[in-house]
């Protein structure tokens, strides 16, 4: 019985873990590496196993760093069943299609340059046809807390991870040579108290745990304080006669912000005539998928929804898919909330809205999510006086707000609380974190508690029938 790590080892992205038991090979997640050019290039490298040898793929959730290499896995020979929750299946289709589109555009861009110099063209990692091919392998739907027989030696159980719609931790019971082991894969764990989605379920006692450590070095501010900050920022902007621009991720954060705005209007904290634009085709599609999965909603929100009160519908909300509608928003000089992607301002329609508002002292840019080093969002947050967009240097005069309390990830305390439920695992494998940040802090915390852990290296393999792993 072996466990090996083929992504998110000593890093955040590219989650992909392989569990082998009695000749069966089960893959947990197959995510894309994201971030630096070097990481992006890792995507085309060999997986570290033969995709044709994998018997089943279990998918924890639909974020790209967990599902983004699935079309490539299929392209390289995987032909078996993919099991996940029905909400994750719907969202993963959207995310993988969008990814294919970007891969095709990037390859075309690179090819044009190479052709000019007489070189062969670049193939995309995968294209939309590969995604359609991959969707054919999505088989049984997992329901939270119900056991699924994977083969005669292994069962899997998906439990709610409370991270994004449809997200799960996965509990696998495996038997080899009469010895049984329970392995829990955390997937990504949610921040407690999401306004719409049900909180994570506690995991059971386990022999081994594979745990994410993204925010192992942080304690989140409360989301109530963040909502107050958000409303204040919007009201001040309206009073100055400007627009409030919110760069937002299409999946999860966009829906969460819509929900808060709706509550603000209902409570009278925001004007009922407030025009709100969700200018992101992907966010519009993701919001539709949310509405189809009320099973994941808190009971009171689900009841409201069934009674006809849609949690994401505001009186003056406009979804824009067409480019012409998006361009028309540029004519609005003040009084509107404009949400658009990408959240880190690296591309997408948000850049147009920044161009039209960032130089105006009456407008504001409100950041509600993570902004990685090197991105335009990070530059603005760090106080740049001028930014370069569309070949122009544009002055930053708008009010800049950074609201840190909205997070889809568990913080240090929540991670440790979650781990407590698993008892005293023989070994905890720390993955999905920056080695010098979240992962480093969790390493310290586990050491303090006398728990055995390993921070595996890429492609490292561990024998699970051994008693414990070394402290690394
Ligand atoms: Zn995630």
Short mmCIF file of C-alpha atoms and ligand atoms in Angstrom, two decimals:
data_model
loop_
_atom_site.label_atom_id
_atom_site.label_comp_id
_atom_site.label_asym_id
_atom_site.label_seq_id
_atom_site.Cartn_x
_atom_site.Cartn_y
_atom_site.Cartn_z
CA UNK A 1 0.00 0.00 0.00
CA UNK A 2 1.68 3.14 -1.23
CA UNK A 3 0.97 6.82 -1.38
CA UNK A 4 2.83 9.15 -3.73
CA UNK A 5 2.67 12.87 -4.42
CA UNK A 6 2.67 14.31 -7.95
CA UNK A 7 1.73 17.93 -7.34
CA UNK A 8 1.14 20.45 -4.53
CA UNK A 9 4.21 18.90 -2.87
CA UNK A 10 6.30 21.77 -1.44
CA UNK A 11 3.96 24.14 -3.29
CA UNK A 12 0.33 25.22 -3.53
CA UNK A 13 -0.84 24.21 -6.99
CA UNK A 14 -1.07 21.05 -9.09
CA UNK A 15 -2.71 18.78 -6.47
CA UNK A 16 -2.36 15.13 -7.52
CA UNK A 17 -1.94 12.19 -5.14
CA UNK A 18 -1.75 8.50 -6.01
CA UNK A 19 -2.89 5.77 -3.63
CA UNK A 20 -2.01 2.20 -4.54
CA UNK A 21 -3.52 -0.78 -2.73
CA UNK A 22 -3.50 -4.48 -3.69
CA UNK A 23 -2.73 -3.62 -7.32
CA UNK A 24 -5.40 -0.90 -7.62
CA UNK A 25 -4.38 2.68 -8.41
CA UNK A 26 -6.60 5.53 -7.24
CA UNK A 27 -5.75 9.11 -8.12
CA UNK A 28 -6.98 11.93 -5.90
CA UNK A 29 -7.21 15.18 -7.89
CA UNK A 30 -5.29 16.10 -11.02
CA UNK A 31 -4.76 19.84 -10.83
CA UNK A 32 -2.93 22.38 -12.91
CA UNK A 33 0.29 24.04 -11.74
CA UNK A 34 -0.26 27.81 -11.74
CA UNK A 35 1.85 30.86 -11.08
CA UNK A 36 5.37 31.29 -12.41
CA UNK A 37 6.41 30.35 -15.94
CA UNK A 38 8.47 27.48 -14.51
CA UNK A 39 5.40 26.06 -12.74
CA UNK A 40 3.30 26.42 -15.89
CA UNK A 41 5.91 24.48 -17.82
CA UNK A 42 5.70 21.68 -15.24
CA UNK A 43 2.19 20.94 -16.56
CA UNK A 44 3.50 19.39 -19.76
CA UNK A 45 6.08 17.20 -17.93
CA UNK A 46 5.32 13.49 -17.36
CA UNK A 47 2.87 12.89 -14.49
CA UNK A 48 5.21 10.57 -12.62
CA UNK A 49 2.93 7.58 -13.36
CA UNK A 50 1.26 6.13 -16.44
CA UNK A 51 -2.26 7.61 -16.81
CA UNK A 52 -3.37 4.38 -18.51
CA UNK A 53 -2.64 2.48 -15.26
CA UNK A 54 -5.02 4.56 -13.11
CA UNK A 55 -8.24 2.75 -12.15
CA UNK A 56 -10.31 5.62 -10.72
CA UNK A 57 -9.92 9.38 -10.27
CA UNK A 58 -11.57 11.00 -7.24
CA UNK A 59 -11.97 14.78 -7.48
CA UNK A 60 -12.22 16.87 -4.29
CA UNK A 61 -13.41 20.14 -5.89
CA UNK A 62 -13.55 22.21 -9.06
CA UNK A 63 -10.74 24.73 -8.56
CA UNK A 64 -8.29 24.66 -11.47
CA UNK A 65 -5.35 23.65 -9.27
CA UNK A 66 -7.29 20.45 -8.45
CA UNK A 67 -9.04 19.57 -11.76
CA UNK A 68 -6.99 21.41 -14.41
CA UNK A 69 -4.85 18.50 -15.64
CA UNK A 70 -7.75 16.05 -16.03
CA UNK A 71 -8.13 16.69 -19.80
CA UNK A 72 -4.37 16.07 -20.16
CA UNK A 73 -4.65 12.86 -18.12
CA UNK A 74 -7.34 11.62 -20.54
CA UNK A 75 -5.33 12.78 -23.56
CA UNK A 76 -2.42 10.68 -22.27
CA UNK A 77 -4.39 7.48 -21.83
CA UNK A 78 -6.62 7.53 -18.72
CA UNK A 79 -9.84 5.69 -19.63
CA UNK A 80 -11.59 4.94 -16.35
CA UNK A 81 -14.18 6.48 -14.05
CA UNK A 82 -14.02 9.96 -12.50
CA UNK A 83 -16.06 10.26 -9.31
CA UNK A 84 -17.05 13.54 -7.67
CA UNK A 85 -20.12 15.41 -6.36
CA UNK A 86 -22.68 16.63 -8.90
CA UNK A 87 -21.94 20.30 -8.11
CA UNK A 88 -18.21 19.76 -8.66
CA UNK A 89 -18.92 17.99 -11.94
CA UNK A 90 -20.91 21.02 -13.19
CA UNK A 91 -18.33 23.56 -12.02
CA UNK A 92 -15.35 21.51 -13.24
CA UNK A 93 -16.80 21.50 -16.75
CA UNK A 94 -16.91 25.31 -16.69
CA UNK A 95 -13.41 25.64 -15.22
CA UNK A 96 -11.79 23.10 -17.57
CA UNK A 97 -13.47 24.66 -20.65
CA UNK A 98 -12.19 28.08 -19.64
CA UNK A 99 -8.72 26.63 -19.07
CA UNK A 100 -8.74 24.96 -22.52
CA UNK A 101 -9.69 28.28 -24.05
CA UNK A 102 -6.73 30.00 -22.34
CA UNK A 103 -4.34 27.16 -23.31
CA UNK A 104 -5.43 27.49 -26.95
CA UNK A 105 -5.03 31.27 -26.93
CA UNK A 106 -1.59 31.07 -25.29
CA UNK A 107 -0.42 28.43 -27.78
CA UNK A 108 -1.70 30.49 -30.70
CA UNK A 109 0.05 33.57 -29.39
CA UNK A 110 3.35 31.70 -28.94
CA UNK A 111 2.98 30.02 -32.36
CA UNK A 112 2.52 33.30 -34.18
CA UNK A 113 5.81 34.52 -32.78
CA UNK A 114 7.63 31.26 -33.61
CA UNK A 115 6.21 31.10 -37.16
CA UNK A 116 7.64 34.53 -37.87
CA UNK A 117 11.07 33.05 -37.09
CA UNK A 118 10.47 29.92 -39.15
CA UNK A 119 9.91 27.53 -36.22
CA UNK A 120 7.22 24.90 -35.72
CA UNK A 121 4.08 25.97 -33.87
CA UNK A 122 3.25 25.28 -30.22
CA UNK A 123 0.53 22.78 -29.32
CA UNK A 124 -1.83 23.73 -26.48
CA UNK A 125 -1.64 21.54 -23.36
CA UNK A 126 -5.21 20.52 -24.29
CA UNK A 127 -8.14 22.00 -26.16
CA UNK A 128 -11.91 22.15 -25.78
CA UNK A 129 -12.32 18.78 -27.55
CA UNK A 130 -10.03 17.19 -24.95
CA UNK A 131 -12.26 18.64 -22.21
CA UNK A 132 -15.36 17.17 -23.86
CA UNK A 133 -13.49 13.85 -24.05
CA UNK A 134 -12.68 14.06 -20.34
CA UNK A 135 -16.30 14.82 -19.41
CA UNK A 136 -17.30 11.42 -20.85
CA UNK A 137 -15.45 9.74 -17.99
CA UNK A 138 -17.35 11.46 -15.18
CA UNK A 139 -19.31 8.51 -13.77
CA UNK A 140 -20.98 7.99 -10.40
CA UNK A 141 -21.95 11.08 -8.43
CA UNK A 142 -20.68 11.13 -4.86
CA UNK A 143 -23.16 12.10 -2.16
CA UNK A 144 -21.71 13.45 1.10
CA UNK A 145 -21.31 10.80 3.83
CA UNK A 146 -22.22 7.85 1.62
CA UNK A 147 -19.73 5.08 1.02
CA UNK A 148 -18.70 4.21 -2.55
CA UNK A 149 -17.14 0.84 -3.36
CA UNK A 150 -14.05 1.49 -5.50
CA UNK A 151 -12.99 -2.16 -5.79
CA UNK A 152 -12.93 -5.24 -3.54
CA UNK A 153 -10.20 -3.68 -1.36
CA UNK A 154 -11.19 -0.03 -1.13
CA UNK A 155 -14.13 2.26 -0.35
CA UNK A 156 -14.32 6.04 -0.52
CA UNK A 157 -16.53 8.50 1.31
CA UNK A 158 -16.84 12.18 0.37
CA UNK A 159 -17.48 14.55 3.30
CA UNK A 160 -18.28 18.24 3.07
CA UNK A 161 -15.10 20.36 3.09
CA UNK A 162 -17.03 23.66 3.21
CA UNK A 163 -14.54 25.30 0.82
CA UNK A 164 -16.53 25.97 -2.38
CA UNK A 165 -19.77 24.63 -3.82
CA UNK A 166 -19.52 20.82 -4.04
CA UNK A 167 -16.13 20.61 -2.29
CA UNK A 168 -15.19 17.50 -0.37
CA UNK A 169 -12.61 15.84 1.79
CA UNK A 170 -12.26 12.17 0.88
CA UNK A 171 -11.99 9.28 3.35
CA UNK A 172 -10.56 6.09 1.89
CA UNK A 173 -10.63 2.73 3.68
CA UNK A 174 -8.16 0.31 2.15
CA UNK A 175 -7.24 -3.30 2.97
CA UNK A 176 -4.13 -5.13 1.77
CA UNK A 177 -2.81 -8.48 3.08
CA UNK A 178 -5.40 -8.37 5.86
CA UNK A 179 -4.16 -4.99 7.10
CA UNK A 180 -6.55 -2.07 6.93
CA UNK A 181 -5.65 1.62 6.77
CA UNK A 182 -7.84 4.69 6.70
CA UNK A 183 -6.46 7.67 4.76
CA UNK A 184 -8.18 11.08 4.81
CA UNK A 185 -7.45 13.59 2.05
CA UNK A 186 -8.49 17.05 3.24
CA UNK A 187 -8.84 18.56 -0.23
CA UNK A 188 -9.09 22.31 0.41
CA UNK A 189 -10.82 23.12 3.69
CA UNK A 190 -13.26 25.99 4.04
CA UNK A 191 -13.43 28.94 6.35
CA UNK A 192 -16.27 28.41 8.86
CA UNK A 193 -19.29 30.67 8.59
CA UNK A 194 -19.71 30.97 4.83
CA UNK A 195 -22.90 33.00 4.38
CA UNK A 196 -24.49 30.59 1.88
CA UNK A 197 -22.80 27.19 2.03
CA UNK A 198 -22.98 24.62 4.81
CA UNK A 199 -19.85 24.45 7.02
CA UNK A 200 -17.38 21.58 6.69
CA UNK A 201 -18.13 18.26 8.41
CA UNK A 202 -15.59 16.92 10.90
CA UNK A 203 -13.44 14.10 9.51
CA UNK A 204 -13.31 10.68 11.22
CA UNK A 205 -10.32 9.18 13.06
CA UNK A 206 -7.66 8.20 10.55
CA UNK A 207 -4.35 6.36 10.20
CA UNK A 208 -2.98 8.82 7.68
CA UNK A 209 -3.98 12.35 6.74
CA UNK A 210 -3.02 14.35 3.67
CA UNK A 211 -3.70 17.94 4.62
CA UNK A 212 -3.63 21.31 2.85
CA UNK A 213 -1.70 24.11 4.58
CA UNK A 214 -2.50 27.16 2.38
CA UNK A 215 -3.22 29.54 5.29
CA UNK A 216 -1.44 27.60 8.02
CA UNK A 217 0.35 30.84 8.97
CA UNK A 218 -2.74 33.09 9.31
CA UNK A 219 -5.74 33.82 11.42
CA UNK A 220 -8.58 35.37 9.44
CA UNK A 221 -10.43 38.48 10.49
CA UNK A 222 -14.13 37.86 10.99
CA UNK A 223 -16.24 38.10 7.89
CA UNK A 224 -18.75 40.36 9.72
CA UNK A 225 -16.06 43.07 10.04
CA UNK A 226 -15.24 42.64 6.39
CA UNK A 227 -18.87 43.12 5.36
CA UNK A 228 -18.95 46.38 7.38
CA UNK A 229 -15.74 47.51 5.61
CA UNK A 230 -17.23 46.63 2.23
CA UNK A 231 -20.43 48.60 2.84
CA UNK A 232 -18.48 51.60 4.17
CA UNK A 233 -16.25 51.63 1.09
CA UNK A 234 -19.25 51.49 -1.25
CA UNK A 235 -21.20 54.21 0.61
CA UNK A 236 -18.19 56.56 0.61
CA UNK A 237 -17.72 55.99 -3.12
CA UNK A 238 -21.39 56.72 -3.84
CA UNK A 239 -21.16 59.91 -1.76
CA UNK A 240 -18.18 61.08 -3.88
CA UNK A 241 -20.07 60.29 -7.08
CA UNK A 242 -17.67 57.60 -8.28
CA UNK A 243 -17.89 53.91 -9.15
CA UNK A 244 -16.87 51.08 -6.85
CA UNK A 245 -14.81 48.57 -8.83
CA UNK A 246 -14.48 45.10 -7.30
CA UNK A 247 -11.99 42.73 -8.97
CA UNK A 248 -13.39 39.32 -8.22
CA UNK A 249 -12.87 35.63 -8.83
CA UNK A 250 -15.69 34.14 -10.93
CA UNK A 251 -16.25 31.18 -8.70
CA UNK A 252 -17.28 31.60 -5.08
CA UNK A 253 -16.17 35.16 -4.22
CA UNK A 254 -18.47 36.74 -6.85
CA UNK A 255 -21.48 34.86 -5.43
CA UNK A 256 -20.50 35.65 -1.85
CA UNK A 257 -20.22 39.39 -2.59
CA UNK A 258 -23.57 39.36 -4.43
CA UNK A 259 -25.15 37.73 -1.40
CA UNK A 260 -23.71 40.37 0.97
CA UNK A 261 -24.84 43.22 -1.31
CA UNK A 262 -28.35 41.77 -1.37
CA UNK A 263 -28.43 41.59 2.44
CA UNK A 264 -27.08 45.17 2.61
CA UNK A 265 -29.89 46.41 0.39
CA UNK A 266 -32.50 44.46 2.37
CA UNK A 267 -31.25 45.90 5.67
CA UNK A 268 -31.15 49.44 4.28
CA UNK A 269 -27.37 49.73 4.70
CA UNK A 270 -27.08 50.12 0.92
CA UNK A 271 -29.53 51.97 -1.36
CA UNK A 272 -32.15 49.74 -2.98
CA UNK A 273 -31.56 51.48 -6.31
CA UNK A 274 -27.84 50.55 -6.29
CA UNK A 275 -26.85 49.45 -9.81
CA UNK A 276 -24.61 46.37 -9.64
CA UNK A 277 -22.87 44.85 -12.67
CA UNK A 278 -21.42 41.35 -12.73
CA UNK A 279 -19.31 41.73 -15.84
CA UNK A 280 -17.85 38.24 -16.21
CA UNK A 281 -19.29 35.52 -18.47
CA UNK A 282 -17.74 32.87 -16.25
CA UNK A 283 -19.13 34.37 -13.03
CA UNK A 284 -22.57 34.52 -14.64
CA UNK A 285 -22.35 30.79 -15.50
CA UNK A 286 -20.99 29.91 -12.06
CA UNK A 287 -23.88 31.79 -10.40
CA UNK A 288 -26.34 29.73 -12.48
CA UNK A 289 -24.67 26.52 -11.29
CA UNK A 290 -24.93 27.75 -7.66
CA UNK A 291 -28.68 28.18 -8.11
CA UNK A 292 -28.98 24.57 -9.32
CA UNK A 293 -27.32 23.15 -6.21
CA UNK A 294 -29.41 24.28 -3.29
CA UNK A 295 -28.53 20.97 -1.56
CA UNK A 296 -25.25 22.68 -0.60
CA UNK A 297 -26.93 25.77 0.90
CA UNK A 298 -27.54 26.46 4.57
CA UNK A 299 -31.13 25.34 5.35
CA UNK A 300 -32.42 28.90 5.89
CA UNK A 301 -30.98 30.07 2.54
CA UNK A 302 -32.36 26.99 0.79
CA UNK A 303 -35.83 27.65 2.25
CA UNK A 304 -35.67 31.29 1.10
CA UNK A 305 -34.61 30.14 -2.37
CA UNK A 306 -37.46 27.62 -2.58
CA UNK A 307 -39.85 30.39 -1.48
CA UNK A 308 -38.72 32.42 -4.48
CA UNK A 309 -36.13 34.67 -2.82
CA UNK A 310 -32.99 34.09 -4.87
CA UNK A 311 -29.92 34.84 -2.69
CA UNK A 312 -28.00 36.21 -5.70
CA UNK A 313 -30.71 38.40 -7.22
CA UNK A 314 -30.52 42.14 -6.49
CA UNK A 315 -33.11 44.70 -7.65
CA UNK A 316 -30.69 46.47 -10.02
CA UNK A 317 -28.30 43.67 -10.91
CA UNK A 318 -27.14 43.25 -14.49
CA UNK A 319 -25.24 40.20 -15.70
CA UNK A 320 -23.18 41.00 -18.76
CA UNK A 321 -21.92 38.30 -21.10
CA UNK A 322 -21.67 40.24 -24.38
CA UNK A 323 -18.63 42.43 -25.00
CA UNK A 324 -20.88 45.29 -26.21
CA UNK A 325 -22.73 45.29 -22.86
CA UNK A 326 -19.41 45.31 -21.03
CA UNK A 327 -18.15 48.27 -23.07
CA UNK A 328 -21.41 50.16 -22.38
CA UNK A 329 -20.59 50.08 -18.64
CA UNK A 330 -17.65 52.39 -19.39
CA UNK A 331 -20.16 55.20 -19.98
CA UNK A 332 -21.34 55.07 -16.37
CA UNK A 333 -19.47 57.80 -14.53
CA UNK A 334 -20.70 57.19 -11.02
CA UNK A 335 -23.01 55.49 -8.58
CA UNK A 336 -22.43 51.88 -9.65
CA UNK A 337 -20.78 48.76 -8.23
CA UNK A 338 -18.89 46.94 -10.99
CA UNK A 339 -17.61 43.42 -10.35
CA UNK A 340 -15.40 41.78 -12.96
CA UNK A 341 -12.57 39.27 -13.35
CA UNK A 342 -9.85 38.46 -13.05
CA UNK A 343 -9.53 38.80 -9.31
CA UNK A 344 -5.79 39.55 -9.53
CA UNK A 345 -6.31 41.93 -12.51
CA UNK A 346 -3.95 39.85 -14.64
CA UNK A 347 -6.40 39.83 -17.55
CA UNK A 348 -10.09 39.97 -18.38
CA UNK A 349 -12.63 42.76 -18.32
CA UNK A 350 -11.58 44.23 -14.98
CA UNK A 351 -8.70 45.95 -16.77
CA UNK A 352 -11.13 48.04 -18.86
CA UNK A 353 -12.98 49.12 -15.74
CA UNK A 354 -9.69 49.98 -14.02
CA UNK A 355 -8.62 52.03 -17.04
CA UNK A 356 -11.84 54.06 -16.83
CA UNK A 357 -11.85 54.51 -13.05
CA UNK A 358 -8.45 54.13 -11.41
CA UNK A 359 -7.38 57.75 -12.29
CA UNK A 360 -10.58 59.22 -10.80
CA UNK A 361 -10.34 60.30 -7.11
CA UNK A 362 -14.08 59.84 -6.68
CA UNK A 363 -13.97 56.13 -7.64
CA UNK A 364 -12.67 53.23 -5.58
CA UNK A 365 -11.05 49.86 -6.20
CA UNK A 366 -12.07 47.32 -3.58
CA UNK A 367 -9.95 44.16 -3.34
CA UNK A 368 -11.74 41.24 -1.68
CA UNK A 369 -9.40 38.34 -2.48
CA UNK A 370 -5.87 37.04 -2.60
CA UNK A 371 -3.40 38.88 -4.87
CA UNK A 372 -0.17 37.06 -5.72
CA UNK A 373 3.22 38.77 -6.01
CA UNK A 374 3.85 40.28 -9.42
CA UNK A 375 0.18 40.76 -10.35
CA UNK A 376 -1.39 44.13 -11.17
CA UNK A 377 -3.68 43.76 -8.15
CA UNK A 378 -0.67 43.35 -5.87
CA UNK A 379 1.00 46.45 -7.34
CA UNK A 380 -2.11 48.55 -6.71
CA UNK A 381 -2.56 47.14 -3.19
CA UNK A 382 1.13 47.88 -2.45
CA UNK A 383 0.52 51.55 -3.28
CA UNK A 384 1.68 52.05 -6.88
CA UNK A 385 1.18 55.70 -7.89
CA UNK A 386 0.99 54.79 -11.54
CA UNK A 387 0.15 51.58 -13.43
CA UNK A 388 0.81 50.61 -17.02
CA UNK A 389 -2.21 49.36 -18.98
CA UNK A 390 -2.95 49.26 -22.69
CA UNK A 391 0.36 50.94 -23.46
CA UNK A 392 -0.37 53.92 -21.22
CA UNK A 393 0.87 55.02 -17.82
CA UNK A 394 -2.25 55.69 -15.79
CA UNK A 395 -2.25 57.59 -12.49
CA UNK A 396 -3.71 55.84 -9.44
CA UNK A 397 -6.03 58.39 -7.81
CA UNK A 398 -8.99 56.19 -6.85
CA UNK A 399 -9.40 55.11 -3.22
CA UNK A 400 -7.87 51.66 -2.73
CA UNK A 401 -9.47 49.30 -0.20
CA UNK A 402 -8.11 45.89 0.72
CA UNK A 403 -10.56 43.72 2.63
CA UNK A 404 -8.94 40.56 3.96
CA UNK A 405 -11.70 38.77 5.83
CA UNK A 406 -13.33 36.99 2.91
CA UNK A 407 -11.61 33.66 2.45
CA UNK A 408 -12.60 30.28 1.07
CA UNK A 409 -9.75 28.67 3.03
CA UNK A 410 -9.52 27.54 6.63
CA UNK A 411 -7.02 29.49 8.72
CA UNK A 412 -4.44 28.03 11.09
CA UNK A 413 -6.87 27.44 13.95
CA UNK A 414 -9.48 25.87 11.69
CA UNK A 415 -6.87 23.59 10.11
CA UNK A 416 -5.68 22.41 13.54
CA UNK A 417 -9.25 21.94 14.79
CA UNK A 418 -10.02 19.84 11.72
CA UNK A 419 -6.88 17.75 12.24
CA UNK A 420 -7.83 17.14 15.89
CA UNK A 421 -10.87 15.16 14.75
CA UNK A 422 -8.62 12.67 12.94
CA UNK A 423 -7.17 11.62 16.32
CA UNK A 424 -3.48 10.87 16.37
CA UNK A 425 -2.62 9.83 12.80
CA UNK A 426 0.47 7.68 12.26
CA UNK A 427 1.64 10.37 9.86
CA UNK A 428 0.17 13.61 8.54
CA UNK A 429 1.37 14.59 5.08
CA UNK A 430 1.48 18.37 4.68
CA UNK A 431 0.80 19.57 1.13
CA UNK A 432 -0.72 22.52 -0.75
CA UNK A 433 1.18 25.32 0.98
CA UNK A 434 4.16 27.60 0.53
CA UNK A 435 7.12 25.75 2.13
CA UNK A 436 8.25 28.92 3.94
CA UNK A 437 4.78 30.17 4.92
CA UNK A 438 1.62 28.11 5.61
CA UNK A 439 3.43 24.78 5.46
CA UNK A 440 6.31 25.97 7.68
CA UNK A 441 3.93 27.18 10.39
CA UNK A 442 1.88 23.97 10.34
CA UNK A 443 5.12 21.97 10.62
CA UNK A 444 5.93 23.92 13.78
CA UNK A 445 2.44 23.42 15.19
CA UNK A 446 2.48 19.66 14.57
CA UNK A 447 5.91 19.38 16.15
CA UNK A 448 4.61 21.18 19.26
CA UNK A 449 1.80 18.63 19.45
CA UNK A 450 4.17 15.67 19.03
CA UNK A 451 2.50 14.57 15.81
CA UNK A 452 4.48 12.75 13.12
CA UNK A 453 4.46 14.45 9.77
CA UNK A 454 6.10 14.51 6.37
CA UNK A 455 6.27 17.37 3.88
CA UNK A 456 6.68 15.16 0.83
CA UNK A 457 8.88 16.08 -2.12
CA UNK A 458 7.50 15.91 -5.63
CA UNK A 459 7.01 12.25 -6.70
CA UNK A 460 7.99 10.98 -3.24
CA UNK A 461 6.49 7.57 -2.41
CA UNK A 462 5.62 6.32 1.07
CA UNK A 463 4.76 2.79 2.20
CA UNK A 464 1.59 3.00 4.32
CA UNK A 465 1.99 -0.42 5.93
CA UNK A 466 5.02 0.90 7.81
CA UNK A 467 4.10 2.21 11.25
CA UNK A 468 5.10 5.89 11.13
CA UNK A 469 6.97 8.25 8.93
CA UNK A 470 9.98 10.31 10.02
CA UNK A 471 9.65 13.88 11.21
CA UNK A 472 10.89 16.09 8.40
ZN1 LIG B 1 -9.61 25.21 -3.78
#
